[in-house]
Amino acid sequence: ILNVEQSPQSLHVQEGDSTNFTCSFPSSNFYALHWYRWETAKSPEALFVMTLNGDEKKKGRISATLNTKEGYSYLYIKGSQPEDSATYLCAFMNGAGGTSYGKLTFGQGTILTVHP
Amino acid sequence: SAVISQKPSRDICQRGTSLTIQCQVDSQVTMMFWYRQQPGQSLTLIATANQGSEATYESGFVIDKFPISRPNLTFSTLTVSNMSPEDSSIYLCSVAGPGGYTFGSGTRLTVV
């Protein structure tokens, strides 16, 4: 059973604060690490797909880094806004052969609430 | 990326009954994935649905409980059979894409 852990479980910040969350995953059989944002009553939305150790990706005020050797990824939000309130999910994509290949294992998510 | 229409968006069902969830994709895709999120838990893969063959189920999920149909490359259904309160979850279908997976809007199921 693959272990994908996210911390913290929930986070309350004030508008304008910068924040970050952590995703830890197995350092073996790595293929890719996904980040998703899931707003209530909507579909999960893909933010980043990261594949290379040392990768840094950015989309507006949101950025992510990847360390495959130690098995962690950080998601950063700069200047949080109320519309950033959502659950942020990371998912580990397995590179092992056989029936495990390509499957996503999700963390439990970090629930972010940004207060005006 | 693909657009997925999923329905119903929510339902409240009596225990012992069955519910069929539908997903329609706006383009042809080889594999569709069905996920479940129980309260307080991670999104968990139920099965992978390929057109023209039987679905592949993950450990802990069986065809009798979660039968899946995949009649063509744009459509799939998941049935939750003989429901119990433990089946109360959000059910999501998804397809893979180069920028990550695209998900349906989810079916929020409550079993009473």
Short mmCIF file of C-alpha atoms in Angstrom, two decimals:
data_model
loop_
_atom_site.label_atom_id
_atom_site.label_comp_id
_atom_site.label_asym_id
_atom_site.label_seq_id
_atom_site.Cartn_x
_atom_site.Cartn_y
_atom_site.Cartn_z
CA ILE A 1 0.00 0.00 0.00
CA LEU A 2 1.45 3.35 -1.05
CA ASN A 3 1.58 6.08 1.57
CA VAL A 4 0.91 9.62 0.40
CA GLU A 5 0.70 12.08 3.28
CA GLN A 6 -0.31 15.73 3.23
CA SER A 7 0.15 18.27 5.95
CA PRO A 8 -1.38 20.18 7.49
CA GLN A 9 -4.87 18.68 7.28
CA SER A 10 -6.39 22.13 7.41
CA LEU A 11 -5.22 25.70 7.43
CA HIS A 12 -6.87 29.03 8.14
CA VAL A 13 -5.11 32.16 6.88
CA GLN A 14 -5.96 35.81 6.42
CA GLU A 15 -6.30 37.39 3.01
CA GLY A 16 -2.86 38.47 1.80
CA ASP A 17 -0.95 35.84 3.77
CA SER A 18 1.36 33.48 1.96
CA THR A 19 1.10 29.81 2.80
CA ASN A 20 2.50 26.43 1.89
CA PHE A 21 1.58 22.76 2.24
CA THR A 22 3.56 19.56 2.09
CA CYS A 23 3.03 16.29 0.25
CA SER A 24 5.24 13.31 1.05
CA PHE A 25 5.31 10.21 -1.11
CA PRO A 26 7.40 7.08 -1.74
CA SER A 27 10.82 7.87 -3.21
CA SER A 28 10.87 4.62 -5.20
CA ASN A 29 9.00 3.82 -8.42
CA PHE A 30 8.31 7.51 -9.00
CA TYR A 31 6.70 8.54 -12.27
CA ALA A 32 4.92 11.83 -11.54
CA LEU A 33 3.41 13.95 -8.78
CA HIS A 34 0.12 15.75 -9.42
CA TRP A 35 -1.44 18.68 -7.56
CA TYR A 36 -5.17 19.40 -7.74
CA ARG A 37 -7.45 22.07 -6.33
CA TRP A 38 -10.95 20.91 -5.34
CA GLU A 39 -13.52 23.55 -4.57
CA THR A 40 -16.78 22.55 -2.94
CA ALA A 41 -19.42 21.33 -5.43
CA LYS A 42 -16.94 21.49 -8.31
CA SER A 43 -14.60 19.06 -10.06
CA PRO A 44 -11.01 18.67 -8.91
CA GLU A 45 -8.90 20.90 -11.15
CA ALA A 46 -5.37 19.96 -12.17
CA LEU A 47 -2.76 22.50 -11.07
CA PHE A 48 0.55 20.83 -11.83
CA VAL A 49 2.02 17.60 -13.11
CA MET A 50 5.62 17.31 -11.97
CA THR A 51 8.02 14.67 -13.20
CA LEU A 52 11.64 15.78 -12.71
CA ASN A 53 13.57 16.03 -9.47
CA GLY A 54 14.11 19.71 -8.72
CA ASP A 55 11.15 20.75 -10.87
CA GLU A 56 9.53 24.06 -10.02
CA LYS A 57 6.23 25.03 -11.60
CA LYS A 58 4.20 28.19 -11.33
CA LYS A 59 0.66 29.23 -12.21
CA GLY A 60 -0.16 32.78 -11.19
CA ARG A 61 0.27 33.06 -7.42
CA ILE A 62 0.61 29.30 -6.96
CA SER A 63 3.88 27.43 -7.32
CA ALA A 64 5.18 23.97 -6.51
CA THR A 65 8.52 22.27 -6.04
CA LEU A 66 9.50 18.62 -6.25
CA ASN A 67 12.16 16.49 -4.54
CA THR A 68 11.88 12.91 -5.77
CA LYS A 69 14.99 11.68 -3.95
CA GLU A 70 13.58 12.47 -0.52
CA GLY A 71 9.94 12.08 -1.57
CA TYR A 72 8.29 15.43 -0.97
CA SER A 73 6.64 18.30 -2.81
CA TYR A 74 5.66 21.75 -1.57
CA LEU A 75 2.78 23.86 -2.83
CA TYR A 76 3.03 27.60 -2.19
CA ILE A 77 0.33 30.25 -2.47
CA LYS A 78 1.51 33.83 -2.43
CA GLY A 79 -0.87 36.53 -1.19
CA SER A 80 -3.82 34.20 -0.50
CA GLN A 81 -7.25 35.36 -1.62
CA PRO A 82 -10.68 34.12 -0.42
CA GLU A 83 -11.18 32.46 -3.81
CA ASP A 84 -8.16 30.25 -3.06
CA SER A 85 -10.23 28.51 -0.39
CA ALA A 86 -10.40 24.86 -1.44
CA THR A 87 -9.00 21.42 -0.71
CA TYR A 88 -5.57 20.92 -2.25
CA LEU A 89 -4.78 17.33 -3.20
CA CYS A 90 -1.53 15.76 -4.22
CA ALA A 91 -1.38 12.43 -6.04
CA PHE A 92 1.55 10.09 -6.63
CA MET A 93 1.71 8.35 -10.00
CA ASN A 94 3.37 4.97 -9.83
CA GLY A 95 6.12 4.09 -12.29
CA ALA A 96 6.35 0.45 -11.26
CA GLY A 97 5.49 -2.15 -13.84
CA GLY A 98 2.50 -4.39 -14.00
CA THR A 99 -0.92 -3.38 -12.78
CA SER A 100 0.43 -0.51 -10.64
CA TYR A 101 1.72 1.48 -13.58
CA GLY A 102 0.16 4.89 -14.09
CA LYS A 103 -2.26 4.74 -11.18
CA LEU A 104 -2.77 7.77 -8.98
CA THR A 105 -2.65 7.46 -5.20
CA PHE A 106 -4.05 10.55 -3.51
CA GLY A 107 -3.23 12.15 -0.21
CA GLN A 108 -6.06 13.16 2.11
CA GLY A 109 -5.75 16.78 1.13
CA THR A 110 -5.14 20.10 2.85
CA ILE A 111 -8.26 22.18 3.41
CA LEU A 112 -7.38 25.87 3.00
CA THR A 113 -9.70 28.61 4.24
CA VAL A 114 -8.75 32.20 3.44
CA HIS A 115 -10.56 34.75 5.57
CA PRO A 116 -11.25 38.22 4.15
CA SER B 1 -8.53 19.01 -22.05
CA ALA B 2 -11.65 16.81 -22.04
CA VAL B 3 -14.94 17.92 -20.55
CA ILE B 4 -16.89 15.37 -18.51
CA SER B 5 -20.58 15.50 -17.71
CA GLN B 6 -21.48 13.42 -14.66
CA LYS B 7 -24.90 12.73 -13.24
CA PRO B 8 -26.64 12.67 -10.92
CA SER B 9 -24.87 15.35 -8.91
CA ARG B 10 -26.36 14.05 -5.68
CA ASP B 11 -28.84 11.52 -4.41
CA ILE B 12 -30.26 10.17 -1.21
CA CYS B 13 -31.00 6.45 -1.43
CA GLN B 14 -32.52 3.78 0.75
CA ARG B 15 -30.28 0.97 1.93
CA GLY B 16 -30.55 -2.16 -0.20
CA THR B 17 -31.22 -0.24 -3.42
CA SER B 18 -28.85 0.51 -6.31
CA LEU B 19 -27.77 3.73 -8.00
CA THR B 20 -26.24 4.10 -11.44
CA ILE B 21 -23.90 7.03 -12.08
CA GLN B 22 -23.22 8.16 -15.64
CA CYS B 23 -20.25 9.95 -17.18
CA GLN B 24 -20.18 11.38 -20.68
CA VAL B 25 -16.89 12.66 -22.13
CA ASP B 26 -16.76 15.13 -25.01
CA SER B 27 -13.96 13.21 -26.74
CA GLN B 28 -12.94 9.60 -27.22
CA VAL B 29 -10.76 8.21 -24.46
CA THR B 30 -9.29 4.78 -23.97
CA MET B 31 -9.45 4.54 -20.18
CA MET B 32 -11.89 6.00 -17.71
CA PHE B 33 -11.31 5.84 -13.98
CA TRP B 34 -13.84 5.66 -11.17
CA TYR B 35 -12.95 7.05 -7.73
CA ARG B 36 -14.65 7.23 -4.37
CA GLN B 37 -14.06 9.59 -1.47
CA GLN B 38 -15.57 8.45 1.79
CA PRO B 39 -15.97 11.10 4.50
CA GLY B 40 -12.56 12.06 5.90
CA GLN B 41 -10.71 9.74 3.53
CA SER B 42 -8.57 10.07 0.42
CA LEU B 43 -9.84 9.77 -3.10
CA THR B 44 -9.54 6.04 -3.79
CA LEU B 45 -9.52 4.33 -7.17
CA ILE B 46 -12.36 1.83 -7.54
CA ALA B 47 -11.68 0.55 -11.04
CA THR B 48 -10.37 1.33 -14.50
CA ALA B 49 -12.88 1.01 -17.34
CA ASN B 50 -11.65 0.14 -20.82
CA GLN B 51 -13.92 0.04 -23.83
CA GLY B 52 -14.58 -3.47 -25.07
CA SER B 53 -13.25 -5.30 -22.04
CA GLU B 54 -14.15 -5.89 -18.43
CA ALA B 55 -13.18 -3.24 -15.92
CA THR B 56 -10.11 -3.78 -13.75
CA TYR B 57 -10.97 -3.48 -10.06
CA GLU B 58 -8.66 -2.38 -7.26
CA SER B 59 -8.13 -4.39 -4.12
CA GLY B 60 -11.20 -4.19 -1.92
CA PHE B 61 -13.63 -3.52 -4.76
CA VAL B 62 -15.61 -6.21 -6.59
CA ILE B 63 -17.67 -6.31 -9.73
CA ASP B 64 -20.82 -7.55 -7.99
CA LYS B 65 -20.86 -4.47 -5.78
CA PHE B 66 -19.66 -1.92 -8.36
CA PRO B 67 -20.58 -3.13 -11.86
CA ILE B 68 -19.20 -0.87 -14.58
CA SER B 69 -20.25 -0.52 -18.20
CA ARG B 70 -18.18 1.02 -20.98
CA PRO B 71 -20.22 0.68 -24.15
CA ASN B 72 -18.15 3.14 -26.21
CA LEU B 73 -15.15 5.47 -26.01
CA THR B 74 -17.12 8.44 -24.62
CA PHE B 75 -19.42 6.94 -21.98
CA SER B 76 -19.28 4.87 -18.81
CA THR B 77 -21.54 4.00 -15.91
CA LEU B 78 -20.81 2.87 -12.37
CA THR B 79 -23.53 1.17 -10.35
CA VAL B 80 -23.41 1.07 -6.56
CA SER B 81 -25.38 -2.07 -5.71
CA ASN B 82 -27.21 -3.16 -2.60
CA MET B 83 -26.24 0.05 -0.86
CA SER B 84 -25.47 0.44 2.82
CA PRO B 85 -24.69 3.62 4.80
CA GLU B 86 -20.97 2.83 4.35
CA ASP B 87 -21.40 3.57 0.63
CA SER B 88 -22.18 7.21 1.42
CA SER B 89 -19.39 8.95 -0.48
CA ILE B 90 -18.54 11.24 -3.34
CA TYR B 91 -18.07 9.25 -6.55
CA LEU B 92 -16.00 10.72 -9.39
CA CYS B 93 -15.14 9.60 -12.89
CA SER B 94 -11.98 10.84 -14.58
CA VAL B 95 -9.86 10.60 -17.68
CA ALA B 96 -6.13 11.15 -18.09
CA GLY B 97 -4.67 14.07 -20.00
CA PRO B 98 -1.25 15.62 -20.58
CA GLY B 99 -1.86 18.31 -17.97
CA GLY B 100 -3.28 15.96 -15.37
CA TYR B 101 -6.53 14.11 -14.94
CA THR B 102 -9.89 15.69 -15.74
CA PHE B 103 -12.70 14.83 -13.36
CA GLY B 104 -16.46 14.86 -13.52
CA SER B 105 -18.24 17.12 -11.08
CA GLY B 106 -18.94 14.21 -8.75
CA THR B 107 -21.97 12.39 -7.37
CA ARG B 108 -22.61 12.99 -3.69
CA LEU B 109 -24.40 9.87 -2.43
CA THR B 110 -26.09 9.53 0.94
CA VAL B 111 -27.49 6.15 1.92
CA VAL B 112 -30.11 6.14 4.67
#
